[in-house]
mmCIF file of C-alpha atoms and ligand atoms in Angstrom:
data_model
loop_
_atom_site.group_PDB
_atom_site.id
_atom_site.type_symbol
_atom_site.label_atom_id
_atom_site.label_comp_id
_atom_site.label_asym_id
_atom_site.label_seq_id
_atom_site.Cartn_x
_atom_site.Cartn_y
_atom_site.Cartn_z
ATOM 1 C CA UNK A 21 -25.266 -6.357 5.083
ATOM 2 C CA UNK A 22 -24.207 -9.130 3.340
ATOM 3 C CA UNK A 23 -20.186 -7.946 3.874
ATOM 4 C CA UNK A 24 -21.232 -7.802 7.381
ATOM 5 C CA UNK A 25 -22.200 -11.416 7.868
ATOM 6 C CA UNK A 26 -19.727 -12.647 5.451
ATOM 7 C CA UNK A 27 -17.220 -10.979 7.982
ATOM 8 C CA UNK A 28 -18.750 -11.790 11.197
ATOM 9 C CA UNK A 29 -19.066 -15.771 10.234
ATOM 10 C CA UNK A 30 -15.407 -15.797 9.322
ATOM 11 C CA UNK A 31 -14.808 -14.471 12.562
ATOM 12 C CA UNK A 32 -17.073 -16.704 14.469
ATOM 13 C CA UNK A 33 -15.458 -19.682 13.354
ATOM 14 C CA UNK A 34 -11.842 -18.025 13.607
ATOM 15 C CA UNK A 35 -12.333 -17.998 17.372
ATOM 16 C CA UNK A 36 -14.606 -21.584 17.715
ATOM 17 C CA UNK A 37 -11.574 -22.975 16.568
ATOM 18 C CA UNK A 38 -9.396 -22.153 19.688
ATOM 19 C CA UNK A 39 -12.835 -22.391 22.390
ATOM 20 C CA UNK A 40 -10.892 -25.752 23.740
ATOM 21 C CA UNK A 41 -7.863 -24.373 24.576
ATOM 22 C CA UNK A 42 -6.959 -23.194 27.849
ATOM 23 C CA UNK A 43 -8.641 -20.168 29.878
ATOM 24 C CA UNK A 44 -5.940 -17.500 29.017
ATOM 25 C CA UNK A 45 -4.116 -16.684 25.834
ATOM 26 C CA UNK A 46 -2.772 -13.474 24.826
ATOM 27 C CA UNK A 47 -2.928 -11.434 21.395
ATOM 28 C CA UNK A 48 -1.791 -8.606 20.222
ATOM 29 C CA UNK A 49 -4.254 -6.061 18.884
ATOM 30 C CA UNK A 50 -3.449 -2.431 17.497
ATOM 31 C CA UNK A 51 -3.265 -0.132 20.779
ATOM 32 C CA UNK A 52 -6.463 2.095 19.677
ATOM 33 C CA UNK A 53 -8.502 -1.005 19.925
ATOM 34 C CA UNK A 54 -6.923 -2.117 23.205
ATOM 35 C CA UNK A 55 -7.554 1.781 24.797
ATOM 36 C CA UNK A 56 -11.255 1.214 23.171
ATOM 37 C CA UNK A 57 -11.708 -2.254 24.743
ATOM 38 C CA UNK A 58 -9.931 -2.646 28.218
ATOM 39 C CA UNK A 59 -13.446 -2.092 30.417
ATOM 40 C CA UNK A 60 -15.500 -3.836 28.768
ATOM 41 C CA UNK A 61 -13.824 -6.847 28.137
ATOM 42 C CA UNK A 62 -11.481 -7.059 31.400
ATOM 43 C CA UNK A 63 -8.269 -7.061 29.545
ATOM 44 C CA UNK A 64 -5.446 -8.078 31.612
ATOM 45 C CA UNK A 65 -1.949 -7.508 31.561
ATOM 46 C CA UNK A 66 -1.480 -4.793 28.472
ATOM 47 C CA UNK A 67 2.358 -5.264 28.168
ATOM 48 C CA UNK A 68 4.381 -2.229 26.391
ATOM 49 C CA UNK A 69 3.035 -2.083 22.687
ATOM 50 C CA UNK A 70 5.342 -1.546 20.000
ATOM 51 C CA UNK A 71 4.868 -0.075 16.845
ATOM 52 C CA UNK A 72 1.381 0.536 17.485
ATOM 53 C CA UNK A 73 0.570 -2.637 18.389
ATOM 54 C CA UNK A 74 0.103 -4.403 22.586
ATOM 55 C CA UNK A 75 0.286 -7.667 23.827
ATOM 56 C CA UNK A 76 -2.284 -8.573 26.135
ATOM 57 C CA UNK A 77 -3.121 -11.772 27.775
ATOM 58 C CA UNK A 78 -7.032 -12.251 27.474
ATOM 59 C CA UNK A 79 -9.727 -14.566 28.747
ATOM 60 C CA UNK A 80 -10.756 -16.881 25.955
ATOM 61 C CA UNK A 81 -13.943 -17.088 26.698
ATOM 62 C CA UNK A 82 -14.144 -13.062 25.767
ATOM 63 C CA UNK A 83 -13.032 -13.572 22.156
ATOM 64 C CA UNK A 84 -16.272 -13.595 21.041
ATOM 65 C CA UNK A 85 -17.518 -10.850 22.548
ATOM 66 C CA UNK A 86 -13.982 -9.005 21.660
ATOM 67 C CA UNK A 87 -14.137 -10.026 18.017
ATOM 68 C CA UNK A 88 -17.864 -8.573 17.952
ATOM 69 C CA UNK A 89 -16.717 -5.477 18.886
ATOM 70 C CA UNK A 90 -13.596 -5.246 16.738
ATOM 71 C CA UNK A 91 -15.684 -5.850 13.900
ATOM 72 C CA UNK A 92 -18.711 -2.905 14.733
ATOM 73 C CA UNK A 93 -16.008 -0.231 16.209
ATOM 74 C CA UNK A 94 -13.204 -0.533 13.994
ATOM 75 C CA UNK A 95 -14.738 -2.204 10.974
ATOM 76 C CA UNK A 96 -11.775 -5.316 11.746
ATOM 77 C CA UNK A 97 -13.073 -8.849 11.448
ATOM 78 C CA UNK A 98 -11.157 -9.944 14.549
ATOM 79 C CA UNK A 99 -8.856 -7.366 14.531
ATOM 80 C CA UNK A 100 -6.759 -9.426 16.462
ATOM 81 C CA UNK A 101 -3.854 -11.947 16.025
ATOM 82 C CA UNK A 102 -4.376 -14.829 19.694
ATOM 83 C CA UNK A 103 -1.140 -16.791 20.370
ATOM 84 C CA UNK A 104 -0.501 -19.519 22.562
ATOM 85 C CA UNK A 105 2.031 -18.275 25.105
ATOM 86 C CA UNK A 106 3.612 -14.835 26.105
ATOM 87 C CA UNK A 107 6.908 -16.057 24.033
ATOM 88 C CA UNK A 108 4.601 -16.360 20.719
ATOM 89 C CA UNK A 109 3.341 -12.717 20.986
ATOM 90 C CA UNK A 110 6.651 -11.242 22.066
ATOM 91 C CA UNK A 111 7.631 -12.818 18.929
ATOM 92 C CA UNK A 112 5.375 -11.000 16.308
ATOM 93 C CA UNK A 113 6.860 -7.845 17.813
ATOM 94 C CA UNK A 114 9.797 -6.029 17.603
ATOM 95 C CA UNK A 115 12.783 -6.164 14.324
ATOM 96 C CA UNK A 116 10.800 -9.094 11.710
ATOM 97 C CA UNK A 117 7.532 -9.393 13.983
ATOM 98 C CA UNK A 118 6.511 -6.349 13.782
ATOM 99 C CA UNK A 119 4.765 -6.889 10.282
ATOM 100 C CA UNK A 120 2.739 -9.541 11.884
ATOM 101 C CA UNK A 121 -0.799 -7.963 12.850
ATOM 102 C CA UNK A 122 -0.873 -5.697 9.751
ATOM 103 C CA UNK A 123 0.310 -8.987 7.754
ATOM 104 C CA UNK A 124 -2.453 -10.898 8.839
ATOM 105 C CA UNK A 125 -5.434 -9.638 10.405
ATOM 106 C CA UNK A 126 -8.662 -9.289 7.443
ATOM 107 C CA UNK A 127 -9.117 -5.488 6.833
ATOM 108 C CA UNK A 128 -12.038 -5.606 3.900
ATOM 109 C CA UNK A 129 -14.470 -7.294 1.975
ATOM 110 C CA UNK A 130 -12.361 -9.345 -0.658
ATOM 111 C CA UNK A 131 -15.054 -10.436 -2.665
ATOM 112 C CA UNK A 132 -15.155 -9.656 -6.135
ATOM 113 C CA UNK A 133 -18.575 -7.979 -7.034
ATOM 114 C CA UNK A 134 -18.367 -4.661 -9.527
ATOM 115 C CA UNK A 135 -17.565 -6.633 -12.770
ATOM 116 C CA UNK A 136 -19.164 -4.479 -15.203
ATOM 117 C CA UNK A 137 -17.920 -0.769 -14.211
ATOM 118 C CA UNK A 138 -14.386 -2.209 -13.267
ATOM 119 C CA UNK A 139 -14.126 -3.869 -17.217
ATOM 120 C CA UNK A 140 -14.992 -0.082 -18.169
ATOM 121 C CA UNK A 141 -12.385 1.118 -16.391
ATOM 122 C CA UNK A 142 -9.985 -1.291 -17.063
ATOM 123 C CA UNK A 143 -10.189 -0.634 -20.973
ATOM 124 C CA UNK A 144 -10.209 3.424 -20.749
ATOM 125 C CA UNK A 145 -6.221 2.581 -19.404
ATOM 126 C CA UNK A 146 -4.084 3.900 -21.899
ATOM 127 C CA UNK A 147 0.028 2.955 -22.125
ATOM 128 C CA UNK A 148 0.557 5.958 -24.281
ATOM 129 C CA UNK A 149 -0.561 8.267 -20.713
ATOM 130 C CA UNK A 150 1.939 5.718 -18.946
ATOM 131 C CA UNK A 151 4.397 6.097 -21.401
ATOM 132 C CA UNK A 152 4.351 10.433 -21.519
ATOM 133 C CA UNK A 153 4.672 10.675 -17.673
ATOM 134 C CA UNK A 154 7.684 8.649 -17.549
ATOM 135 C CA UNK A 155 9.579 10.351 -20.135
ATOM 136 C CA UNK A 156 8.514 13.825 -18.375
ATOM 137 C CA UNK A 157 9.858 12.579 -15.264
ATOM 138 C CA UNK A 158 13.178 11.271 -16.840
ATOM 139 C CA UNK A 159 14.092 14.887 -17.719
ATOM 140 C CA UNK A 160 14.582 15.690 -14.657
ATOM 141 C CA UNK A 161 18.704 15.391 -13.713
ATOM 142 C CA UNK A 162 17.595 13.827 -11.065
ATOM 143 C CA UNK A 163 14.873 13.842 -8.396
ATOM 144 C CA UNK A 164 17.066 13.445 -5.431
ATOM 145 C CA UNK A 165 15.661 14.389 -1.853
ATOM 146 C CA UNK A 166 17.821 17.769 -1.448
ATOM 147 C CA UNK A 167 17.798 18.180 -5.057
ATOM 148 C CA UNK A 168 15.865 21.531 -6.720
ATOM 149 C CA UNK A 169 14.947 19.511 -9.200
ATOM 150 C CA UNK A 170 14.001 16.996 -7.317
ATOM 151 C CA UNK A 171 11.317 20.276 -6.009
ATOM 152 C CA UNK A 172 10.369 21.125 -9.532
ATOM 153 C CA UNK A 173 9.602 16.954 -10.372
ATOM 154 C CA UNK A 174 7.022 17.302 -7.424
ATOM 155 C CA UNK A 175 5.680 20.236 -8.578
ATOM 156 C CA UNK A 176 5.219 19.060 -11.427
ATOM 157 C CA UNK A 177 3.525 15.848 -10.053
ATOM 158 C CA UNK A 178 1.254 18.574 -8.302
ATOM 159 C CA UNK A 179 0.849 21.042 -11.304
ATOM 160 C CA UNK A 180 -0.531 17.781 -13.381
ATOM 161 C CA UNK A 181 -2.744 16.321 -10.745
ATOM 162 C CA UNK A 182 -4.197 19.116 -10.035
ATOM 163 C CA UNK A 183 -5.137 19.770 -14.303
ATOM 164 C CA UNK A 184 -6.181 16.704 -14.135
ATOM 165 C CA UNK A 185 -9.379 17.042 -11.135
ATOM 166 C CA UNK A 186 -10.019 20.901 -11.642
ATOM 167 C CA UNK A 187 -13.233 20.516 -12.908
ATOM 168 C CA UNK A 188 -14.323 17.985 -9.575
ATOM 169 C CA UNK A 189 -14.754 20.170 -6.221
ATOM 170 C CA UNK A 190 -14.929 16.458 -4.859
ATOM 171 C CA UNK A 191 -11.129 15.824 -5.508
ATOM 172 C CA UNK A 192 -8.348 18.167 -3.439
ATOM 173 C CA UNK A 193 -3.955 18.401 -4.135
ATOM 174 C CA UNK A 194 -1.914 18.848 -1.311
ATOM 175 C CA UNK A 195 1.877 19.403 -0.850
ATOM 176 C CA UNK A 196 2.632 17.388 2.467
ATOM 177 C CA UNK A 197 5.903 18.792 3.910
ATOM 178 C CA UNK A 198 8.732 17.147 5.305
ATOM 179 C CA UNK A 199 11.085 18.638 8.483
ATOM 180 C CA UNK A 200 14.326 18.520 6.995
ATOM 181 C CA UNK A 201 13.809 17.742 3.335
ATOM 182 C CA UNK A 202 12.517 20.574 1.177
ATOM 183 C CA UNK A 203 11.069 18.396 -1.338
ATOM 184 C CA UNK A 204 7.152 17.728 -0.901
ATOM 185 C CA UNK A 205 5.189 14.228 -0.699
ATOM 186 C CA UNK A 206 1.627 15.012 -3.139
ATOM 187 C CA UNK A 207 -1.646 13.449 -2.198
ATOM 188 C CA UNK A 208 -4.591 13.523 -4.197
ATOM 189 C CA UNK A 209 -7.662 13.095 -2.489
ATOM 190 C CA UNK A 210 -11.081 11.842 -4.032
ATOM 191 C CA UNK A 211 -13.630 12.642 -0.575
ATOM 192 C CA UNK A 212 -15.793 9.565 -0.901
ATOM 193 C CA UNK A 213 -18.845 9.649 1.698
ATOM 194 C CA UNK A 214 -17.074 7.150 4.326
ATOM 195 C CA UNK A 215 -13.645 7.744 6.106
ATOM 196 C CA UNK A 216 -12.469 4.359 5.491
ATOM 197 C CA UNK A 217 -9.417 5.184 3.221
ATOM 198 C CA UNK A 218 -7.764 3.363 -0.010
ATOM 199 C CA UNK A 219 -4.389 4.602 -0.887
ATOM 200 C CA UNK A 220 -2.329 3.771 -4.027
ATOM 201 C CA UNK A 221 1.191 4.834 -4.420
ATOM 202 C CA UNK A 222 4.894 5.033 -5.273
ATOM 203 C CA UNK A 223 7.894 6.979 -4.665
ATOM 204 C CA UNK A 224 8.964 10.142 -6.082
ATOM 205 C CA UNK A 225 12.275 10.954 -5.712
ATOM 206 C CA UNK A 226 14.965 8.930 -7.510
ATOM 207 C CA UNK A 227 19.115 8.254 -6.719
ATOM 208 C CA UNK A 228 22.186 7.398 -8.380
ATOM 209 C CA UNK A 229 25.778 7.196 -7.196
ATOM 210 C CA UNK A 230 26.866 7.637 -3.406
ATOM 211 C CA UNK A 231 28.869 11.174 -3.294
ATOM 212 C CA UNK A 232 27.240 13.774 -5.169
ATOM 213 C CA UNK A 233 23.989 12.213 -5.116
ATOM 214 C CA UNK A 234 22.658 16.140 -5.777
ATOM 215 C CA UNK A 235 24.013 16.340 -8.915
ATOM 216 C CA UNK A 236 24.340 12.591 -10.318
ATOM 217 C CA UNK A 237 22.303 11.895 -13.447
ATOM 218 C CA UNK A 238 19.444 9.815 -12.085
ATOM 219 C CA UNK A 239 16.458 9.343 -14.412
ATOM 220 C CA UNK A 240 14.465 6.882 -12.701
ATOM 221 C CA UNK A 241 12.421 5.982 -15.057
ATOM 222 C CA UNK A 242 11.688 2.357 -13.995
ATOM 223 C CA UNK A 243 12.689 3.550 -10.333
ATOM 224 C CA UNK A 244 9.853 5.124 -9.940
ATOM 225 C CA UNK A 245 9.013 7.298 -12.661
ATOM 226 C CA UNK A 246 6.819 3.960 -13.631
ATOM 227 C CA UNK A 247 5.064 3.934 -10.780
ATOM 228 C CA UNK A 248 4.171 7.627 -10.148
ATOM 229 C CA UNK A 249 2.963 7.098 -13.830
ATOM 230 C CA UNK A 250 0.906 4.154 -13.419
ATOM 231 C CA UNK A 251 -0.916 6.112 -10.367
ATOM 232 C CA UNK A 252 -1.121 8.951 -12.678
ATOM 233 C CA UNK A 253 -3.316 7.083 -15.116
ATOM 234 C CA UNK A 254 -5.287 5.082 -12.396
ATOM 235 C CA UNK A 255 -6.037 8.062 -10.925
ATOM 236 C CA UNK A 256 -7.036 9.790 -14.464
ATOM 237 C CA UNK A 257 -9.102 6.870 -15.331
ATOM 238 C CA UNK A 258 -10.730 7.038 -12.332
ATOM 239 C CA UNK A 259 -11.484 11.090 -11.897
ATOM 240 C CA UNK A 260 -12.351 11.203 -16.065
ATOM 241 C CA UNK A 261 -14.721 8.570 -16.148
ATOM 242 C CA UNK A 262 -16.634 10.617 -13.231
ATOM 243 C CA UNK A 263 -16.233 7.975 -10.337
ATOM 244 C CA UNK A 264 -17.425 8.986 -6.977
ATOM 245 C CA UNK A 265 -15.750 6.169 -4.665
ATOM 246 C CA UNK A 266 -17.931 5.373 -1.770
ATOM 247 C CA UNK A 267 -14.787 5.437 -0.250
ATOM 248 C CA UNK A 268 -11.829 8.270 0.669
ATOM 249 C CA UNK A 269 -9.335 7.071 -2.167
ATOM 250 C CA UNK A 270 -5.738 8.545 -2.203
ATOM 251 C CA UNK A 271 -3.151 8.996 -4.372
ATOM 252 C CA UNK A 272 0.189 9.352 -2.920
ATOM 253 C CA UNK A 273 3.687 10.617 -4.338
ATOM 254 C CA UNK A 274 6.330 9.847 -1.569
ATOM 255 C CA UNK A 275 9.021 12.106 -1.008
ATOM 256 C CA UNK A 276 12.061 10.429 0.213
ATOM 257 C CA UNK A 277 11.903 7.232 -0.597
ATOM 258 C CA UNK A 278 15.272 6.234 -1.992
ATOM 259 C CA UNK A 279 17.095 7.726 1.645
ATOM 260 C CA UNK A 280 15.032 5.515 4.009
ATOM 261 C CA UNK A 281 11.306 5.864 3.522
ATOM 262 C CA UNK A 282 10.971 9.087 5.173
ATOM 263 C CA UNK A 283 7.911 10.812 3.312
ATOM 264 C CA UNK A 284 5.750 7.832 3.578
ATOM 265 C CA UNK A 285 6.701 6.795 7.235
ATOM 266 C CA UNK A 286 5.478 10.583 8.105
ATOM 267 C CA UNK A 287 2.573 10.570 6.512
ATOM 268 C CA UNK A 288 1.512 6.588 7.406
ATOM 269 C CA UNK A 289 2.385 8.159 11.046
ATOM 270 C CA UNK A 290 0.586 11.001 10.531
ATOM 271 C CA UNK A 291 -2.566 9.242 9.437
ATOM 272 C CA UNK A 292 -2.334 6.849 12.143
ATOM 273 C CA UNK A 293 -1.956 9.797 14.513
ATOM 274 C CA UNK A 294 -4.514 11.172 13.309
ATOM 275 C CA UNK A 295 -6.804 7.964 13.284
ATOM 276 C CA UNK A 296 -7.848 7.391 9.840
ATOM 277 C CA UNK A 297 -9.140 4.036 8.899
ATOM 278 C CA UNK A 298 -6.450 2.905 6.419
ATOM 279 C CA UNK A 299 -8.157 -0.589 5.151
ATOM 280 C CA UNK A 300 -6.234 -0.897 1.996
ATOM 281 C CA UNK A 301 -2.996 0.464 0.653
ATOM 282 C CA UNK A 302 -1.150 -0.573 -2.736
ATOM 283 C CA UNK A 303 2.294 0.379 -3.579
ATOM 284 C CA UNK A 304 3.767 0.716 -7.067
ATOM 285 C CA UNK A 305 7.196 1.234 -7.155
ATOM 286 C CA UNK A 306 8.757 -0.075 -10.333
ATOM 287 C CA UNK A 307 6.692 -1.181 -12.973
ATOM 288 C CA UNK A 308 7.719 -1.296 -16.352
ATOM 289 C CA UNK A 309 10.865 -3.923 -16.892
ATOM 290 C CA UNK A 310 9.791 -7.007 -17.612
ATOM 291 C CA UNK A 311 12.598 -9.083 -16.175
ATOM 292 C CA UNK A 312 10.082 -12.297 -15.529
ATOM 293 C CA UNK A 313 7.794 -14.852 -17.278
ATOM 294 C CA UNK A 314 5.955 -13.692 -14.533
ATOM 295 C CA UNK A 315 4.531 -10.180 -15.085
ATOM 296 C CA UNK A 316 3.340 -9.499 -11.186
ATOM 297 C CA UNK A 317 4.946 -10.408 -8.315
ATOM 298 C CA UNK A 318 3.329 -9.943 -5.045
ATOM 299 C CA UNK A 319 6.226 -9.047 -2.733
ATOM 300 C CA UNK A 320 5.360 -10.989 0.921
ATOM 301 C CA UNK A 321 7.439 -9.371 3.490
ATOM 302 C CA UNK A 322 6.211 -6.104 5.012
ATOM 303 C CA UNK A 323 2.939 -7.129 3.100
ATOM 304 C CA UNK A 324 -0.591 -8.214 3.932
ATOM 305 C CA UNK A 325 -1.194 -12.417 3.247
ATOM 306 C CA UNK A 326 -4.820 -11.913 2.276
ATOM 307 C CA UNK A 327 -5.188 -8.533 0.574
ATOM 308 C CA UNK A 328 -2.535 -10.106 -2.330
ATOM 309 C CA UNK A 329 -4.252 -12.956 -2.306
ATOM 310 C CA UNK A 330 -7.193 -10.235 -3.362
ATOM 311 C CA UNK A 331 -4.624 -8.867 -5.908
ATOM 312 C CA UNK A 332 -4.175 -12.400 -7.156
ATOM 313 C CA UNK A 333 -7.817 -12.799 -7.435
ATOM 314 C CA UNK A 334 -8.495 -9.276 -9.226
ATOM 315 C CA UNK A 335 -5.633 -10.490 -11.603
ATOM 316 C CA UNK A 336 -7.072 -13.544 -12.562
ATOM 317 C CA UNK A 337 -10.968 -12.353 -13.322
ATOM 318 C CA UNK A 338 -9.642 -9.359 -15.133
ATOM 319 C CA UNK A 339 -6.112 -9.066 -16.575
ATOM 320 C CA UNK A 340 -6.425 -13.217 -17.341
ATOM 321 C CA UNK A 341 -3.705 -12.496 -19.514
ATOM 322 C CA UNK A 342 -1.413 -11.682 -17.322
ATOM 323 C CA UNK A 343 0.265 -13.999 -14.845
ATOM 324 C CA UNK A 344 1.171 -13.309 -11.287
ATOM 325 C CA UNK A 345 3.439 -15.259 -8.615
ATOM 326 C CA UNK A 346 5.113 -14.433 -5.260
ATOM 327 C CA UNK A 347 8.779 -13.967 -4.349
ATOM 328 C CA UNK A 348 9.840 -11.730 -1.588
ATOM 329 C CA UNK A 349 12.405 -8.108 -1.558
ATOM 330 C CA UNK A 350 13.973 -9.991 2.290
ATOM 331 C CA UNK A 351 14.298 -6.799 3.569
ATOM 332 C CA UNK A 352 11.676 -3.108 4.101
ATOM 333 C CA UNK A 353 12.829 -1.975 0.611
ATOM 334 C CA UNK A 354 9.899 -0.056 -0.128
ATOM 335 C CA UNK A 355 7.068 2.247 1.083
ATOM 336 C CA UNK A 356 4.766 -0.627 2.340
ATOM 337 C CA UNK A 357 6.414 -1.312 4.733
ATOM 338 C CA UNK A 358 5.513 2.187 5.686
ATOM 339 C CA UNK A 359 2.060 1.623 6.071
ATOM 340 C CA UNK A 360 2.779 -2.226 7.639
ATOM 341 C CA UNK A 361 4.598 -0.487 10.366
ATOM 342 C CA UNK A 362 1.898 1.404 10.698
ATOM 343 C CA UNK A 363 -0.360 -1.701 11.152
ATOM 344 C CA UNK A 364 -2.591 -0.528 8.026
ATOM 345 C CA UNK A 365 -2.713 -3.405 5.150
ATOM 346 C CA UNK A 366 -0.727 -3.036 2.186
ATOM 347 C CA UNK A 367 0.533 -4.747 -1.033
ATOM 348 C CA UNK A 368 3.387 -4.366 -2.844
ATOM 349 C CA UNK A 369 2.992 -5.650 -6.898
ATOM 350 C CA UNK A 370 6.551 -5.827 -8.743
ATOM 351 C CA UNK A 371 7.444 -5.757 -12.198
ATOM 352 C CA UNK A 372 9.397 -9.043 -11.581
ATOM 353 C CA UNK A 373 11.369 -11.733 -9.534
ATOM 354 C CA UNK A 374 13.319 -10.261 -7.406
ATOM 355 C CA UNK A 375 16.726 -12.049 -8.511
ATOM 356 C CA UNK A 376 15.801 -11.400 -12.380
ATOM 357 C CA UNK A 377 14.677 -7.536 -11.090
ATOM 358 C CA UNK A 378 16.068 -4.601 -13.294
ATOM 359 C CA UNK A 379 19.964 -3.937 -12.442
ATOM 360 C CA UNK A 380 19.756 -0.548 -14.117
ATOM 361 C CA UNK A 381 17.887 1.081 -10.819
ATOM 362 C CA UNK A 382 20.075 3.607 -9.206
ATOM 363 C CA UNK A 383 22.394 4.479 -11.924
ATOM 364 C CA UNK A 384 22.404 7.230 -14.967
ATOM 365 C CA UNK A 385 20.997 3.816 -17.211
ATOM 366 C CA UNK A 386 17.647 3.739 -15.575
ATOM 367 C CA UNK A 387 15.969 4.947 -18.703
ATOM 368 C CA UNK A 388 12.485 3.599 -20.461
ATOM 369 C CA UNK A 389 15.069 2.613 -23.551
ATOM 370 C CA UNK A 390 15.930 0.156 -21.469
ATOM 371 C CA UNK A 391 11.673 -1.363 -21.096
ATOM 372 C CA UNK A 392 11.725 -0.794 -24.914
ATOM 373 C CA UNK A 393 10.688 2.409 -24.859
ATOM 374 C CA UNK A 394 7.314 2.065 -24.130
ATOM 375 C CA UNK A 395 5.330 1.378 -20.785
ATOM 376 C CA UNK A 396 3.218 -2.139 -21.716
ATOM 377 C CA UNK A 397 4.802 -3.514 -19.185
ATOM 378 C CA UNK A 398 3.548 -1.075 -15.780
ATOM 379 C CA UNK A 399 0.026 -0.732 -17.858
ATOM 380 C CA UNK A 400 -0.520 -4.638 -16.525
ATOM 381 C CA UNK A 401 -0.477 -2.707 -13.133
ATOM 382 C CA UNK A 402 -2.545 0.340 -13.451
ATOM 383 C CA UNK A 403 -5.367 -1.912 -15.129
ATOM 384 C CA UNK A 404 -5.198 -3.829 -11.646
ATOM 385 C CA UNK A 405 -4.879 -1.171 -9.762
ATOM 386 C CA UNK A 406 -8.378 0.479 -10.987
ATOM 387 C CA UNK A 407 -10.023 -2.881 -10.233
ATOM 388 C CA UNK A 408 -8.411 -2.793 -6.580
ATOM 389 C CA UNK A 409 -9.482 0.767 -6.363
ATOM 390 C CA UNK A 410 -13.229 0.085 -7.295
ATOM 391 C CA UNK A 411 -13.142 -3.111 -6.515
ATOM 392 C CA UNK A 412 -12.313 -2.127 -2.826
ATOM 393 C CA UNK A 413 -13.953 0.770 -2.361
ATOM 394 C CA UNK A 414 -17.220 -1.259 -2.982
HETATM 395 N N1 BES B 22 12.240 -0.006 -6.166
HETATM 396 C C1 BES B 22 13.585 -0.077 -4.644
HETATM 397 C C2 BES B 22 13.252 -0.788 -3.895
HETATM 398 C C3 BES B 22 12.857 -2.522 -4.802
HETATM 399 C C4 BES B 22 14.902 -3.349 -5.781
HETATM 400 C C5 BES B 22 12.320 -3.315 -4.223
HETATM 401 C C6 BES B 22 14.873 -3.768 -6.288
HETATM 402 C C7 BES B 22 11.994 -4.560 -5.197
HETATM 403 C C8 BES B 22 13.745 -5.397 -5.842
HETATM 404 C C9 BES B 22 13.579 1.776 -3.805
HETATM 405 O O1 BES B 22 13.587 2.351 -4.208
HETATM 406 C C10 BES B 22 14.917 1.558 -3.186
HETATM 407 O O2 BES B 22 15.940 1.460 -3.861
HETATM 408 N N2 BES B 22 14.458 0.811 -2.196
HETATM 409 C C11 BES B 22 16.506 0.765 -1.338
HETATM 410 C C12 BES B 22 15.394 0.967 0.228
HETATM 411 C C13 BES B 22 15.894 1.657 0.916
HETATM 412 C C14 BES B 22 14.568 2.078 2.349
HETATM 413 C C15 BES B 22 16.016 2.847 1.158
HETATM 414 C C16 BES B 22 17.003 -0.944 -1.732
HETATM 415 O O3 BES B 22 15.939 -1.488 -2.007
HETATM 416 O O4 BES B 22 18.094 -0.759 -1.533
HETATM 417 ZN ZN1 ZN B 23 15.200 2.478 -5.612
#
């Protein structure tokens, strides 16, 4: 109840600030929501949609009603972005702008009110678990999306996640099969009473060389055994503590990121098509190389601004000794872009500033030794991600 009031107030403020401007404006809005609202709100001139986002001309006097409707039906605050002109709206679609809808909308309540539970769970995160998963995943010659060792590594993650969740009937683990290559993505689901879904994950594949990639030595300790190990420790901490989420939590190890975000793209598209309400996705790709003065660097491109700020408040509150800041990749550098492209809010907390990144990735030298032979840096990410899940869940 508290949450609804807060969001309704925020929505109304946004709309009333625009109330004195011309009668007709343009909004970018999820195509699913256009279909739901068309008759009720007499929206006119629906433009062709791109990536699940439509440009719609709308009578500004209807915006309040639309805002309420979006809130009630889609649990989105506003759930649309207002533009003064068609040209401005069009700019938000297409190459760079495809991310705008997911980047700007508010998808959840970002207040922090789970202090005792979060502190308890954060304290249960263990560096030794993370380093041991990094070490194991680094033993495959590579985890290339087309090689047998890449399939073996995926199966090992499946077996490991199955083992962790064996005692829980509300947890399931699946292999998500992909067309055109043998490496599956792995998805662990903790079923909640609500279908609202929180996603935490990273890519499981690794790559090195240009020719003969299927046989090249690619331990991928940092890129991205570290993200899988971090994800594994987050789900272990939640599951072994007996945590029963209110929302549905999904942990994902994506196949074939290194060849164009193939695994995450297929999953995000399917979840969009199936109408799954993803209220937040956290991407863990490279968490164990401390290359900068800042510990955690939030990538601003292809991510959701409000959710990024929320992650920042989590670090400030629960990990006060961890420093953080912002930078950008400059391109769709990892699986968070797959979520953003489908209109879901995503964040990509990264291990360093871009300029100070680990230069040994995609080579045979990407080993845990380069990170001092431990998982101290990744441990900060696991603690942050545990807090992210619990605070977004309640
Ligand atoms: N882990 C990297 C992404 C990355 C690298 C993020 C450096 C931030 C700094 C990822 O596995 C990767 O290599 N991505 C590709 C692009 C992808 C679409 C194939 C890349 O960065 O070239
Ligand atoms: Zn990579």
